[in-house]
Every structure is written in structure tokens, then in C-alpha cells.
Coordinates of C-alpha atoms in Angstrom, one line a residue:
Chain X
X251 CA 305.4 102.9 -40.3
X252 CA 306.5 104.1 -43.7
X253 CA 310.1 104.5 -44.7
X254 CA 311.4 105.9 -47.9
X255 CA 315.0 105.0 -48.7
X256 CA 316.6 107.0 -51.4
X257 CA 313.7 106.7 -53.7
X258 CA 314.4 108.1 -57.2
X259 CA 312.3 108.1 -60.4
X260 CA 313.1 109.1 -63.8
X261 CA 310.7 109.4 -66.7
X262 CA 312.9 109.5 -69.7
X263 CA 315.3 112.4 -69.0
X264 CA 312.9 114.0 -66.4
X265 CA 313.8 113.4 -62.9
X266 CA 310.5 113.4 -60.9
X267 CA 312.1 112.3 -57.6
X268 CA 315.7 112.1 -56.5
X269 CA 317.0 110.4 -53.5
X270 CA 313.9 110.9 -51.4
X271 CA 314.3 109.6 -47.8
X272 CA 312.0 110.1 -44.9
X273 CA 310.0 108.2 -42.4
X274 CA 306.4 108.4 -41.1
X275 CA 305.9 107.1 -37.7
X276 CA 303.0 105.2 -36.2
X277 CA 300.4 107.4 -34.4
X278 CA 301.7 110.5 -36.1
X279 CA 300.5 112.6 -39.0
X280 CA 303.2 113.3 -41.6
X281 CA 302.6 116.0 -44.2
X282 CA 304.4 115.8 -47.5
X283 CA 304.5 119.3 -48.7
X284 CA 305.5 120.8 -51.9
X285 CA 304.5 123.1 -54.8
X286 CA 302.6 121.6 -57.7
X287 CA 304.9 119.3 -59.7
X288 CA 307.3 118.8 -56.8
X289 CA 307.2 115.0 -57.0
X290 CA 304.7 114.4 -54.1
X291 CA 302.4 112.3 -56.2
X292 CA 305.3 110.5 -57.7
X293 CA 306.7 109.7 -54.2
X294 CA 303.3 108.4 -53.0
X295 CA 302.9 106.2 -56.0
X296 CA 306.2 104.6 -55.4
X297 CA 305.3 104.0 -51.7
X298 CA 302.1 102.2 -52.9
X299 CA 304.0 100.2 -55.5
X300 CA 302.1 101.5 -58.4
X301 CA 305.4 103.0 -59.9
X302 CA 308.5 101.1 -59.7
X303 CA 311.4 103.3 -58.4
X304 CA 314.4 103.8 -60.7
X305 CA 316.6 103.4 -57.6
X306 CA 315.9 103.1 -53.8
X307 CA 313.3 101.3 -52.0
X308 CA 310.5 101.7 -49.5
X309 CA 309.4 99.8 -46.5
X310 CA 305.9 99.6 -45.1
X311 CA 305.9 98.1 -41.6
X312 CA 309.3 96.6 -42.5
X313 CA 308.1 95.0 -45.8
X314 CA 310.0 96.0 -48.8
X315 CA 307.7 97.4 -51.6
X316 CA 310.3 96.4 -54.2
X317 CA 310.6 92.8 -53.3
X318 CA 307.1 92.0 -52.0
X319 CA 304.9 94.7 -53.3
X320 CA 301.5 92.7 -52.7
X321 CA 302.3 92.1 -49.1
X322 CA 303.4 95.7 -48.6
X323 CA 300.2 97.0 -50.3
X324 CA 298.1 94.9 -47.9
X325 CA 299.5 97.3 -45.1
X326 CA 298.4 100.4 -46.9
X327 CA 295.1 102.2 -47.4
X328 CA 295.8 104.7 -50.2
X329 CA 293.7 107.5 -51.5
X330 CA 295.4 108.5 -54.8
X331 CA 295.3 112.0 -56.2
X332 CA 291.8 112.7 -57.8
X333 CA 290.7 109.2 -57.0
X334 CA 287.5 108.3 -58.9
X335 CA 284.5 106.2 -57.8
X336 CA 282.2 104.0 -59.7
X337 CA 279.2 106.3 -60.4
X338 CA 276.7 103.5 -61.1
X339 CA 277.4 101.7 -58.0
X340 CA 276.3 102.7 -54.5
X341 CA 278.8 103.9 -52.0
X342 CA 278.6 100.5 -50.2
X343 CA 279.3 98.6 -53.5
X344 CA 282.2 100.9 -54.2
X345 CA 283.6 100.1 -50.9
X346 CA 282.8 96.5 -50.9
X347 CA 284.5 96.0 -54.3
X348 CA 287.9 97.0 -52.9
X349 CA 287.2 95.0 -49.7
X350 CA 286.6 92.0 -51.7
X351 CA 289.9 92.5 -53.5
X352 CA 291.6 92.6 -50.2
X353 CA 290.1 89.1 -49.6
X354 CA 287.5 90.2 -46.8
X355 CA 284.5 87.9 -46.6
X356 CA 281.0 89.2 -47.1
X357 CA 280.0 89.0 -43.5
X358 CA 283.4 90.9 -42.5
X359 CA 282.5 93.5 -45.3
X360 CA 279.1 94.2 -44.1
X361 CA 280.2 94.8 -40.6
X362 CA 283.2 97.0 -41.5
X363 CA 281.2 99.1 -44.0
X364 CA 278.5 99.8 -41.4
X365 CA 281.3 100.8 -38.9
X366 CA 283.0 103.1 -41.4
X367 CA 279.7 104.6 -42.4
X368 CA 279.2 105.4 -38.7
X369 CA 282.7 106.8 -38.2
X370 CA 282.7 109.0 -41.4
X371 CA 279.1 110.1 -40.7
X372 CA 277.9 108.8 -44.1
X373 CA 275.2 106.4 -43.0
X374 CA 272.6 108.2 -44.9
X375 CA 274.2 108.0 -48.4
X376 CA 275.9 104.5 -47.9
X377 CA 273.2 102.8 -50.0
X378 CA 272.8 105.5 -52.6
X379 CA 274.5 105.5 -56.0
X380 CA 277.5 107.6 -56.1
X381 CA 276.2 109.5 -59.2
X382 CA 275.0 112.9 -57.8
X383 CA 277.1 112.9 -54.8
X384 CA 278.7 116.1 -53.6
X385 CA 282.5 116.4 -53.8
X386 CA 282.6 116.0 -50.0
X387 CA 280.5 112.8 -50.1
X388 CA 282.7 111.5 -52.9
X389 CA 285.8 112.0 -50.9
X390 CA 284.4 110.4 -47.8
X391 CA 283.4 107.5 -49.9
X392 CA 286.9 107.3 -51.4
X393 CA 288.4 107.5 -47.9
X394 CA 286.1 104.8 -46.6
X395 CA 287.2 102.7 -49.6
X396 CA 290.8 103.1 -48.7
X397 CA 290.1 102.2 -45.0
X398 CA 288.0 99.1 -45.7
X399 CA 290.7 96.6 -44.8
X400 CA 291.8 98.5 -41.6
X401 CA 295.2 99.4 -42.8
X402 CA 297.9 100.4 -40.4
X403 CA 299.2 102.9 -42.8
X404 CA 297.1 105.5 -44.6
X405 CA 298.3 107.6 -47.6
X406 CA 296.3 110.4 -48.8
X407 CA 297.3 112.3 -51.9
X408 CA 295.8 115.9 -51.6
X409 CA 292.6 114.7 -50.0
X410 CA 291.2 118.1 -49.6
X411 CA 291.7 119.1 -53.2
X412 CA 288.6 120.9 -54.5
X413 CA 286.6 120.6 -51.2
X414 CA 284.6 123.4 -49.4
X415 CA 285.4 124.5 -45.9
X416 CA 282.9 122.1 -44.3
X417 CA 284.3 119.0 -46.3
X418 CA 287.8 120.1 -45.6
X419 CA 287.1 120.1 -41.9
X420 CA 285.4 116.7 -42.1
X421 CA 288.6 115.3 -43.8
X422 CA 290.8 117.0 -41.1
X423 CA 288.7 115.2 -38.3
X424 CA 289.1 111.9 -40.1
X425 CA 292.8 112.4 -40.2
X426 CA 293.0 113.2 -36.5
X427 CA 290.7 110.1 -35.8
X428 CA 293.1 107.9 -37.7
X429 CA 296.1 109.3 -35.7
X430 CA 294.3 108.6 -32.5
X431 CA 293.8 105.1 -33.5
X432 CA 297.5 104.8 -33.8
X433 CA 297.8 104.6 -37.5
X434 CA 300.6 106.0 -39.7
X435 CA 299.0 108.9 -41.6
X436 CA 301.0 110.3 -44.5
X437 CA 299.2 113.0 -46.6
X438 CA 300.3 115.3 -49.3
X439 CA 299.2 118.9 -49.7
X440 CA 300.1 122.3 -51.1
X441 CA 297.9 124.2 -48.8
X442 CA 299.7 125.2 -45.6
X443 CA 296.8 126.2 -43.3
X444 CA 295.4 122.7 -43.3
X445 CA 298.8 121.3 -42.3
X446 CA 299.4 123.7 -39.4
X447 CA 296.9 122.2 -36.9
X448 CA 297.2 118.9 -38.1
X449 CA 300.7 117.4 -38.5
X450 CA 303.4 116.2 -36.3
X451 CA 306.0 116.0 -38.8
X452 CA 306.7 117.8 -42.1
X453 CA 308.6 116.8 -45.2
X454 CA 309.0 119.3 -47.8
X455 CA 309.8 118.2 -51.3
X456 CA 310.7 120.6 -54.2
X457 CA 312.2 119.7 -57.6
X458 CA 312.0 116.1 -56.7
X459 CA 314.2 116.4 -53.6
X460 CA 313.6 116.6 -49.8
X461 CA 314.4 120.1 -48.6
X462 CA 313.2 119.8 -45.1
X463 CA 312.3 116.9 -42.7
X464 CA 311.4 117.6 -39.2
X465 CA 308.7 119.0 -36.8
X466 CA 306.7 122.1 -37.5
X467 CA 308.6 123.8 -34.6
X468 CA 311.9 122.9 -36.2
X469 CA 310.8 124.3 -39.4
X470 CA 310.0 127.6 -37.9
X471 CA 313.3 127.7 -36.2
X472 CA 315.3 126.6 -39.2
X473 CA 313.8 129.5 -41.3
X474 CA 313.5 132.0 -38.5
X475 CA 309.8 132.6 -39.6
X476 CA 306.8 132.7 -37.4
X477 CA 304.3 131.3 -39.9
X478 CA 304.7 127.9 -41.5
X479 CA 303.5 129.3 -44.8
X480 CA 306.4 131.8 -44.9
X481 CA 308.8 129.1 -44.1
X482 CA 307.4 126.9 -46.9
X483 CA 307.8 129.6 -49.4
X484 CA 311.3 130.3 -48.3
X485 CA 312.3 126.7 -48.6
X486 CA 310.5 126.1 -51.9
X487 CA 311.9 129.2 -53.6
X488 CA 315.5 128.5 -52.3
X489 CA 315.2 125.2 -53.8
X490 CA 314.0 126.1 -57.2
X491 CA 316.2 129.3 -57.2
X492 CA 313.4 131.9 -57.5
X493 CA 314.4 135.2 -56.1
X494 CA 311.8 136.5 -53.8
Chain U
X25 CA 286.2 85.3 -53.7
X26 CA 289.1 85.4 -56.1
X27 CA 290.2 88.7 -57.6
X28 CA 289.1 87.5 -61.0
X29 CA 285.6 86.7 -59.8
X30 CA 285.4 90.1 -57.9
X31 CA 286.4 92.2 -61.0
X32 CA 284.3 90.1 -63.3
X33 CA 281.1 90.5 -61.0
X34 CA 281.8 94.2 -60.5
X35 CA 282.2 95.0 -64.2
X36 CA 279.0 93.0 -65.1
X37 CA 277.0 94.7 -62.4
X38 CA 278.4 98.3 -63.2
X39 CA 277.7 97.8 -67.0
X40 CA 274.3 96.3 -66.6
X41 CA 273.2 99.5 -64.8
X42 CA 274.4 101.5 -67.8
X43 CA 271.7 102.2 -70.4
X44 CA 274.1 103.5 -72.9
X45 CA 276.2 100.2 -72.7
X46 CA 273.1 98.1 -72.9
X47 CA 271.7 99.8 -75.9
X48 CA 274.8 99.7 -77.9
X49 CA 275.6 96.1 -76.9
X50 CA 272.4 94.6 -77.6
X51 CA 270.4 96.7 -79.9
X52 CA 272.2 95.4 -83.0
X53 CA 271.7 91.8 -81.8
X54 CA 268.0 92.4 -81.6
X55 CA 267.4 94.6 -84.5
X56 CA 269.9 93.0 -86.9
X57 CA 267.8 89.7 -87.4
X58 CA 264.6 91.7 -87.7
X59 CA 266.2 93.8 -90.4
X60 CA 267.7 90.7 -92.0
X61 CA 264.5 88.8 -92.1
X62 CA 262.5 91.7 -93.3
X63 CA 264.9 92.3 -96.2
X64 CA 264.7 88.6 -97.0
X65 CA 261.0 88.4 -96.9
X66 CA 260.8 91.6 -99.2
X67 CA 263.2 90.3 -101.7
X68 CA 261.3 87.0 -101.9
X69 CA 258.0 88.7 -102.2
X70 CA 259.2 90.7 -105.2
X71 CA 260.9 87.7 -106.7
X72 CA 257.9 85.5 -106.4
X73 CA 255.5 88.4 -107.4
X74 CA 257.6 89.0 -110.7
X75 CA 257.1 85.5 -112.0
X76 CA 253.4 84.9 -111.3
X77 CA 251.3 87.8 -110.1
X78 CA 249.4 89.8 -112.8
X79 CA 250.6 93.5 -113.4
X80 CA 248.2 96.2 -114.0
X81 CA 248.6 99.3 -116.3
X82 CA 246.4 102.2 -117.2
X83 CA 245.2 102.6 -120.8
X84 CA 243.9 105.6 -122.6
X85 CA 241.7 104.9 -125.6
X86 CA 241.2 101.3 -124.9
X87 CA 238.1 101.1 -127.1
X88 CA 240.3 101.7 -130.2
X89 CA 242.1 98.4 -129.8
X90 CA 240.0 95.7 -128.2
X91 CA 242.2 92.9 -129.8
X92 CA 245.3 94.4 -128.2
X93 CA 243.7 94.7 -124.8
X94 CA 242.5 91.1 -125.1
X95 CA 246.1 90.1 -125.9
X96 CA 247.4 92.0 -122.9
X97 CA 244.9 90.2 -120.6
X98 CA 246.0 86.8 -121.8
X99 CA 249.5 88.0 -121.3
X100 CA 248.8 88.5 -117.6
X101 CA 248.7 92.3 -117.9
X102 CA 245.5 93.7 -116.4
X103 CA 244.3 96.9 -118.1
X104 CA 242.4 99.8 -116.4
X105 CA 240.7 102.3 -118.8
X106 CA 241.1 105.9 -118.0
X107 CA 240.7 109.3 -119.6
X108 CA 243.3 112.0 -119.2
X109 CA 244.4 115.1 -120.9
X110 CA 248.2 114.9 -120.0
X111 CA 249.4 111.3 -119.3
X112 CA 253.1 112.5 -118.9
X113 CA 252.1 114.9 -116.0
X114 CA 250.0 112.1 -114.4
X115 CA 253.1 109.8 -114.4
X116 CA 255.4 112.5 -113.2
X117 CA 253.1 113.4 -110.4
X118 CA 252.9 109.8 -109.3
X119 CA 249.2 109.5 -109.8
X120 CA 249.6 106.9 -112.3
X121 CA 252.6 104.6 -112.8
X122 CA 252.4 103.2 -116.4
X123 CA 250.0 104.6 -119.0
X124 CA 249.5 103.0 -122.5
X125 CA 248.1 105.6 -124.9
X126 CA 246.2 104.3 -127.9
X127 CA 245.4 107.0 -130.5
X128 CA 242.2 107.4 -132.3
X129 CA 243.6 106.2 -135.8
X130 CA 245.3 103.1 -134.4
X131 CA 242.6 100.8 -135.7
X132 CA 242.5 102.4 -139.2
X133 CA 246.4 102.4 -139.5
X134 CA 246.6 98.7 -138.5
X135 CA 243.8 97.9 -140.9
X136 CA 245.4 99.7 -143.8
X137 CA 248.7 98.1 -143.1
X138 CA 250.4 101.3 -142.0
X139 CA 252.6 101.3 -139.0
X140 CA 250.2 102.0 -136.0
X141 CA 251.5 104.2 -133.2
X142 CA 251.3 103.5 -129.5
X143 CA 252.9 105.3 -126.5
X144 CA 253.7 104.0 -123.2
X145 CA 254.3 106.7 -120.6
X146 CA 256.4 105.5 -117.7
X147 CA 259.0 106.5 -115.2
X148 CA 262.1 104.5 -115.6
X149 CA 263.5 105.5 -112.1
X150 CA 260.5 103.8 -110.5
X151 CA 260.7 100.4 -108.7
X152 CA 258.5 97.4 -108.0
X153 CA 255.1 97.2 -109.7
X154 CA 255.6 100.1 -111.9
X155 CA 258.8 98.7 -113.3
X156 CA 257.2 95.3 -113.7
X157 CA 254.1 96.8 -115.4
X158 CA 256.2 98.7 -117.9
X159 CA 258.3 95.6 -118.7
X160 CA 255.3 93.3 -119.0
X161 CA 253.3 95.7 -121.2
X162 CA 256.3 96.5 -123.4
X163 CA 257.1 92.7 -124.0
X164 CA 253.4 91.9 -124.5
X165 CA 252.9 94.7 -127.1
X166 CA 256.2 93.5 -128.9
X167 CA 254.9 90.0 -129.0
X168 CA 251.6 91.2 -130.3
X169 CA 253.2 93.4 -132.9
X170 CA 255.4 90.5 -134.0
X171 CA 252.5 88.0 -134.4
X172 CA 250.7 90.5 -136.6
X173 CA 253.8 91.0 -138.7
X174 CA 254.3 87.3 -139.1
X175 CA 250.7 86.8 -140.2
X176 CA 251.1 89.6 -142.8
X177 CA 254.2 87.8 -144.1
X178 CA 252.4 84.5 -144.3
X179 CA 249.4 86.2 -146.1
X180 CA 251.9 87.4 -148.7
X181 CA 253.5 83.9 -149.0
X182 CA 256.9 84.8 -147.5
X183 CA 258.7 82.4 -145.2
X184 CA 258.6 83.8 -141.7
X185 CA 262.1 82.6 -141.0
X186 CA 263.3 85.5 -143.3
X187 CA 263.0 88.0 -140.5
X188 CA 264.6 85.8 -138.0
X189 CA 268.1 85.2 -139.1
X190 CA 269.3 84.5 -135.6
X191 CA 267.2 82.8 -133.0
X192 CA 268.4 83.2 -129.4
X193 CA 266.9 81.2 -126.5
X194 CA 268.1 82.3 -123.1
X195 CA 267.8 79.9 -120.2
X196 CA 267.7 81.4 -116.8
X197 CA 268.7 78.8 -114.3
X198 CA 268.4 81.0 -111.3
X199 CA 265.2 80.2 -109.3
X200 CA 263.1 83.2 -108.4
X201 CA 264.2 83.2 -104.8
X202 CA 268.0 82.7 -105.4
X203 CA 268.5 86.4 -105.1
X204 CA 266.8 86.5 -101.7
X205 CA 269.1 83.6 -100.6
X206 CA 272.2 85.5 -101.4
X207 CA 271.0 87.8 -98.4
X208 CA 271.6 84.7 -96.2
X209 CA 275.1 84.7 -97.1
X210 CA 275.6 88.0 -95.2
X211 CA 274.3 86.5 -91.9
X212 CA 277.6 85.2 -90.6
X213 CA 279.1 88.6 -90.9
X214 CA 276.3 90.2 -89.1
X215 CA 276.8 87.5 -86.4
X216 CA 280.6 88.4 -86.1
X217 CA 279.6 92.1 -85.8
X218 CA 277.0 91.3 -83.2
X219 CA 279.8 89.4 -81.1
X220 CA 282.1 92.3 -81.3
X221 CA 279.5 94.9 -80.6
X222 CA 278.4 93.0 -77.6
X223 CA 281.7 93.3 -75.8
X224 CA 282.5 96.8 -77.3
X225 CA 281.3 99.2 -74.6
X226 CA 282.2 97.1 -71.5
X227 CA 285.7 96.8 -73.0
X228 CA 285.9 100.7 -73.2
X229 CA 284.3 101.4 -69.9
X230 CA 286.4 99.1 -68.0
X231 CA 289.7 100.2 -69.4
X232 CA 289.8 103.7 -70.9
X233 CA 286.7 104.7 -69.0
X234 CA 288.3 103.5 -65.8
X235 CA 291.3 105.5 -66.4
X236 CA 289.4 108.7 -67.4
X237 CA 287.1 108.4 -64.2
X238 CA 290.4 108.2 -62.1
X239 CA 289.5 104.9 -60.6
X240 CA 292.2 102.8 -62.3
X241 CA 294.9 104.1 -59.9
X242 CA 293.0 103.2 -56.6
X243 CA 292.3 99.8 -58.2
X244 CA 296.0 99.2 -59.0
X245 CA 297.0 100.1 -55.4
X246 CA 295.1 97.0 -54.2
X247 CA 297.2 94.1 -53.2
X248 CA 296.2 92.1 -56.3
X249 CA 298.2 90.9 -59.4
X250 CA 297.2 92.7 -62.4
X251 CA 296.8 89.6 -64.4
X252 CA 293.5 88.6 -62.7
X253 CA 292.3 92.2 -62.8
X254 CA 292.6 92.3 -66.7
X255 CA 291.3 88.8 -67.1
X256 CA 288.2 89.7 -65.0
X257 CA 287.6 92.6 -67.4
X258 CA 288.1 90.5 -70.4
X259 CA 285.8 87.9 -68.9
X260 CA 283.1 90.4 -68.3
X261 CA 283.4 91.7 -71.9
X262 CA 283.2 88.2 -73.3
X263 CA 280.1 87.5 -71.1
X264 CA 278.5 90.7 -72.8
X265 CA 279.5 89.3 -76.2
X266 CA 278.0 86.0 -75.3
X267 CA 274.7 87.6 -74.1
X268 CA 274.6 89.5 -77.4
X269 CA 275.2 86.5 -79.5
X270 CA 272.4 84.5 -77.6
X271 CA 270.0 87.5 -78.1
X272 CA 270.9 87.5 -81.8
X273 CA 270.3 83.8 -82.2
X274 CA 267.0 83.9 -80.3
X275 CA 265.7 86.9 -82.3
X276 CA 266.8 85.2 -85.5
X277 CA 265.2 81.9 -84.6
X278 CA 261.9 83.6 -83.8
X279 CA 261.8 85.8 -86.8
X280 CA 262.9 83.3 -89.5
X281 CA 259.5 81.6 -89.8
X282 CA 258.2 85.1 -90.9
X283 CA 260.1 84.6 -94.2
X284 CA 258.0 82.6 -96.7
X285 CA 260.8 80.3 -97.6
X286 CA 258.4 77.4 -98.2
X287 CA 257.3 79.2 -101.5
X288 CA 260.7 78.5 -102.8
X289 CA 260.8 75.0 -101.6
X290 CA 263.8 75.9 -99.5
X291 CA 263.8 74.2 -96.1
X292 CA 265.7 76.5 -94.0
X293 CA 265.0 76.1 -90.3
X294 CA 266.7 77.3 -87.2
X295 CA 266.6 74.9 -84.4
X296 CA 267.9 74.9 -80.8
X297 CA 270.7 72.4 -81.9
X298 CA 271.9 74.6 -84.6
X299 CA 271.9 77.7 -82.2
X300 CA 273.7 75.6 -79.6
X301 CA 276.4 74.5 -82.1
X302 CA 276.9 78.0 -83.1
X303 CA 277.3 79.1 -79.5
X304 CA 279.8 76.4 -78.8
X305 CA 281.8 77.1 -82.0
X306 CA 282.0 80.7 -81.1
X307 CA 283.1 80.4 -77.5
X308 CA 286.8 80.9 -78.3
X309 CA 285.8 83.8 -80.6
X310 CA 284.0 85.5 -77.7
X311 CA 287.1 85.5 -75.6
X312 CA 289.4 86.5 -78.4
X313 CA 287.0 89.5 -79.4
X314 CA 286.9 90.7 -75.7
X315 CA 290.7 90.4 -75.3
X316 CA 291.3 92.2 -78.6
X317 CA 289.0 95.0 -77.6
X318 CA 290.6 95.3 -74.1
X319 CA 294.1 95.4 -75.5
X320 CA 293.3 98.2 -78.1
X321 CA 291.2 100.2 -75.6
X322 CA 294.2 99.9 -73.1
X323 CA 296.3 102.2 -75.4
X324 CA 293.7 104.9 -75.6
X325 CA 294.0 107.9 -73.4
X326 CA 290.2 108.6 -73.1
X327 CA 286.9 107.1 -73.6
X328 CA 286.5 108.9 -77.0
X329 CA 289.8 107.9 -78.3
X330 CA 289.0 104.2 -77.3
X331 CA 285.7 104.5 -79.3
X332 CA 287.5 105.7 -82.3
X333 CA 290.1 102.9 -82.1
X334 CA 287.6 100.1 -81.7
X335 CA 285.3 101.2 -84.3
X336 CA 288.1 100.5 -86.7
X337 CA 289.0 97.3 -84.8
X338 CA 285.6 95.7 -85.2
X339 CA 286.0 96.1 -88.9
X340 CA 289.0 94.0 -89.0
X341 CA 287.5 90.5 -88.1
X342 CA 284.6 91.1 -90.7
X343 CA 286.8 92.3 -93.6
X344 CA 288.7 89.0 -94.3
X345 CA 285.5 87.1 -94.0
X346 CA 283.8 89.3 -96.7
X347 CA 286.9 89.1 -99.0
X348 CA 287.0 85.3 -98.7
X349 CA 283.3 85.3 -99.7
X350 CA 284.1 87.2 -102.9
X351 CA 287.1 85.1 -103.7
X352 CA 285.0 81.9 -103.3
X353 CA 287.8 80.0 -101.6
X354 CA 287.0 76.4 -100.7
X355 CA 286.8 76.0 -96.9
X356 CA 289.8 74.0 -96.2
X357 CA 291.9 73.3 -93.1
X358 CA 294.3 76.3 -93.7
X359 CA 291.4 78.8 -93.8
X360 CA 290.0 77.2 -90.5
X361 CA 293.1 78.6 -88.7
X362 CA 292.0 82.2 -89.4
X363 CA 289.8 83.3 -86.5
X364 CA 286.5 85.0 -87.3
X365 CA 286.8 83.7 -91.0
X366 CA 286.5 80.1 -90.0
X367 CA 283.5 81.0 -87.7
X368 CA 281.9 82.8 -90.6
X369 CA 282.3 79.8 -92.9
X370 CA 281.2 77.3 -90.3
X371 CA 278.2 79.3 -89.0
X372 CA 276.9 79.5 -92.7
X373 CA 277.2 75.8 -93.1
X374 CA 275.5 75.1 -89.7
X375 CA 272.6 77.5 -90.6
X376 CA 272.1 76.0 -94.1
X377 CA 272.3 72.5 -92.6
X378 CA 275.2 71.6 -94.6
X379 CA 277.5 68.8 -93.2
X380 CA 280.6 70.2 -91.6
X381 CA 283.9 68.3 -91.0
X382 CA 284.8 67.8 -87.4
X383 CA 288.4 68.5 -88.3
X384 CA 287.4 71.9 -89.4
X385 CA 285.5 72.6 -86.2
X386 CA 288.5 71.4 -84.2
X387 CA 291.0 73.5 -86.1
X388 CA 288.8 76.6 -86.0
X389 CA 288.3 76.4 -82.2
X390 CA 292.0 75.5 -81.4
X391 CA 293.4 78.3 -83.6
X392 CA 291.0 80.8 -82.1
X393 CA 291.7 79.7 -78.5
X394 CA 295.4 80.2 -79.3
X395 CA 294.8 83.7 -80.5
X396 CA 292.5 84.4 -77.5
X397 CA 295.2 83.2 -75.2
X398 CA 297.9 85.3 -76.9
X399 CA 295.7 88.4 -76.7
X400 CA 294.9 87.7 -72.9
X401 CA 298.5 87.4 -72.3
X402 CA 299.3 90.6 -74.2
X403 CA 296.6 92.4 -72.1
X404 CA 298.1 91.3 -68.8
X405 CA 301.6 92.4 -70.1
X406 CA 300.1 95.9 -71.0
X407 CA 298.6 96.3 -67.6
X408 CA 301.8 95.8 -66.0
X409 CA 303.4 98.7 -67.7
X410 CA 303.6 101.9 -65.7
X411 CA 302.3 103.8 -68.8
X412 CA 299.0 102.2 -68.1
X413 CA 298.3 105.0 -65.5
X414 CA 298.3 107.5 -68.4

């Protein structure tokens, strides 16, 4: 369960996020949508406690990020935008590094990584060095790294960015698995079609503000459009004042 | 395992697998002493050769001046009789280095009391044996000419002191090897450089490199204080600096016996005890160097930018040390408070076996530890800023 409460962030005079409030429920997939530069990454960074909000707070399973960031971060598995791996380490070593930072013992780590490798279908590459991995293999490794401590809440910042169709489908399957396991999944995207079949809840951000918060069905009704994409474009443009 | 130990181990493992980091971290440590020892051996060799070894020159027309040739031989100048049309061309082409040309009428001129002509063909831009040959031949001929002149004066009943209104005796107190030993004075600066180069690439890779790869943000979302994260990186960089220092000392210890120091009567030895003292003395410096590199690299946006900054930074610790060696400042307690300078002075004393004051060592280590702690603190502060994400 993730709750954003009036999150605002200024970088100097630039307002990156303003009064962003929404919640992402357990066992549901919440999509954070918005055009490039809308404030999605800034919002996710504030939820992870990497950026301190100028105003507002966020709660992860009821733990305040502002007052107890370390405890809140324990509940999160995050895949930041364009997250990089360590090329000279194997996939297993990459995953184990973050697991050890979460305080997992060596025995726990071994079992958990084997389980993740099974689940994400990466058993063949798990002991290979990351150098030379395909984009899809890298994203799988990065997701496994984010899930190593079995977090209740998973934040994925544009996880399908730069992936081909097969890899995109693999990521989608992972998201559905996570949902089936009862986790809170919050992912950001600017690609509509990957959202359509996947999410239970949509939050649209544009110009740093929340423009819509509800189910895909509600979004279609609110805009009177059949397709989500049309709805998304209408809302985004209305917010930024672009005439269509 | 603590976050510090986790980061420390990961950075070591990661960088030990990087050939580029290994090469740049340790090549100076290994090649530095070899270059150093080679230079010293070469300088010693020339210095010793200059004073005792006979030199050799080529002579055209040696048969016209048997007495002169005999005089040259007693002056330690070997002659080698040759026959050539164009001596200047032969020297220019490098075939011969110094040629003494004795004309046919040399003997007749000398016998009749005329001024006899000799020519020495040489290349003044040449080094080594060619230069020594020229100098030795020149001075031997001057002395020979003078001795003939004096005898002529005596024959005519003139006091020989008439042509010597001023008598200069120069006394050179420098031993032949003193010049070679000045090379030794540069050793502490090489050592400082080796320490900084050791931690150089790991510091860049684990900070600016981590940001460029995009692995910094995932790392910072882990439920770990940033303090231990940064200190783990500094610790790994300091460990690389330590490995570099150890390699340097081992290479130096092994290659020093190749220098023919005994010919100078200089007892310069490198022992395990001396090496151990240097390592202990430099421990705070290793941490300070690593922390300084990490702090500066943290400001850089990219790997390249960090490389540029740090190349300048590693000059800073060696500069004051060099300046002080020129100013010839007495190593007192105030100087011992300057990190890197104090180590340079003390390392030089340790190597040459001079006694060192315990108070100097204590002040040096304490002051450098304080500087290292301050830089470590600064690094953790920098990593707590949001701007660290770039």
C-alpha cells in the first residue's frame, strides 16, 4: 500500500510536482501515466525517499517516508528510470549486492536468487557477467535485484523503456505475477497500450499535477472516449493548454 | 554483514575485474621503481666512468707526433690510429666520435719553435663517451702544450712564473656519485604519486562511474544510510592505494640491489623493517588520498570529467613537497602538520636510515588522520545532497 499525500517538489523556480496525492492498493496494479517531463520520475523518487519532498509526505504500508525513510525503503522494491547494473559482476552478484544491503544472509540470498531466476526465467544467465546482456536480460536482472528482499510494494519507473516486443511481454507477465502475489505494483509509463491490459487503477500526471485518478473504465467515461489513448491525450492536452 | 563491508567488498571485486583500473592503478607502482633504479644505475655508471675509466679517441697522422701520443696514453687517453679523407664528415655521420688530426708538418713546426697546429674534430652536442673523450683529449693536449712552453722558457732562462700571474686551484668536494644520489631525493614524491594513483580509478569508477552507469540511484534507494555507502567506497579506494604502495615498496626493494651503490661507499639498503615503517607511516595518508579523490569525483558529472579533475588533484599533494625540497626547510614540527609533505620528508629519512623523531611521526600521523576524517565527513555530507543524483 502506497499513499502520496500532497507531494510537492521544487527545483529552484521549477515546480516538478505539485500537491500530488493518490494511493496504490495491495494486489492491484496502478499506472502512473504522463507525457515526458510530467513529473512521474520525481514523484516515484519522492516515494522511494531518494528526493525529499518540498511539502507533503508519503506512506509505505503506513510508514512515513519523511520521518522514517530507511524503514519505509525496506518495504519497497524500486526499479528507477534507466537503472544501471554492474557490468563486471554476474547477474547473481548484482542481485546479491542489493540483497546484502537489505541485510539478507548468504544462505537466504542463495535460495532467494534461485527462486527469482526460476520465476523470471533467467536461470541460464544468472551466473554470467552482465556485460553483453541484451536489453531484456538487463531489465530482468534489474527487476530481480529490486525484488530480492521480497518487498510488499514494487515501484517500476518506465520498465519497458527501450525493450522489444518479446521483452515487453516478459515484463508485463512479471507485473501480473507480482499482482497475483498480492503486492502493490506502481509503475510509470508514457506508452498507453501496455497500460490497457495491465492496470486496475490509473493516475495521470501532467505539468506536475494529478489530472485524473480512477479506474480505466472511469477514465473512458470521464472523457467520453472509447480508447484509453484518446482519453490520455485529451486529459494531457487540456492540462497543458495545447489546442488539438 | 554491515553496509560498509558489503559496499567495500563489492567495489574491490568489481574493480579487481577491471583490467583498465588494474593497469592504471598498479603500473606506476611497478614500473616507477624500475625506471628509478635504472636512472640511478645509469648516472652512477657515468659518474664513476668519468673519473677512472680511460677514454678513447681516433687519431689521423699519429706517426707525426709520437711524443704527443705517448703523453696522451699516460693521461689515460687511448688512441686509435686511422686514415681518413674527411674527418668532419666521419664525425657528422657518427662513424667516429672524436678525431685528432695531426698535420704532416707538426713535427717540423714544433722543432723550429713555430706554433704547431692540431685539430680536434668533435660534435659538441654528443653525450657520454664522445664528450668525455673530447674533454680528456683537449685537456691532455693543453697540459702537453703548456709543459713544452715551460721548458722553452726555462731553456731561455726565464722564470716560468712570469706566465702564471694567477694560480687557481679548484677543489671539487662532490663525490662522483653525489649527482646520482640526488635522484634518490625524488623517491618520496614518486611514492606519494603511487599512493594517489592507486586509489585514482576506483574512486572514479565507484562515484562518477556509478552515476554514469545509472546504478547510483538504485543503490541510494536501498534502506542504508549514505554514510556507510560512501565510507565503503573510500575504504575500497584506500585499499587499492595500499596495494599500490606495497607493490611499489616490493619492486623498489627487489630492484635496489641492482644499483652499484657499493662503488660509492654508500650503504643504502631497503629492509622489511623500513618498508613496514613506511606503510604504517602512510596509513592515514592512504585514507586521506582516497577520501580526497572520492570527494572531488563526486562533483563530476561523468567519468571523463572526474578524470580531468582528479588528474589535477593528484598534483596538489606532490607540489608542496617539491617546493619544500627546493626551499630546503628544516623538517620541524610545523611542517609535520602538512599531510603528504610530512610523509615525503619522513619517508626520505626512513629510506636513507637517518634517525627520525617520534614526535615528528606522531604529529604527521595525527594531522593526516584529522585531515582524512574531515574529508570522509565531507564525502558523506556530499552524498546526502540531492544533487548527487546529477
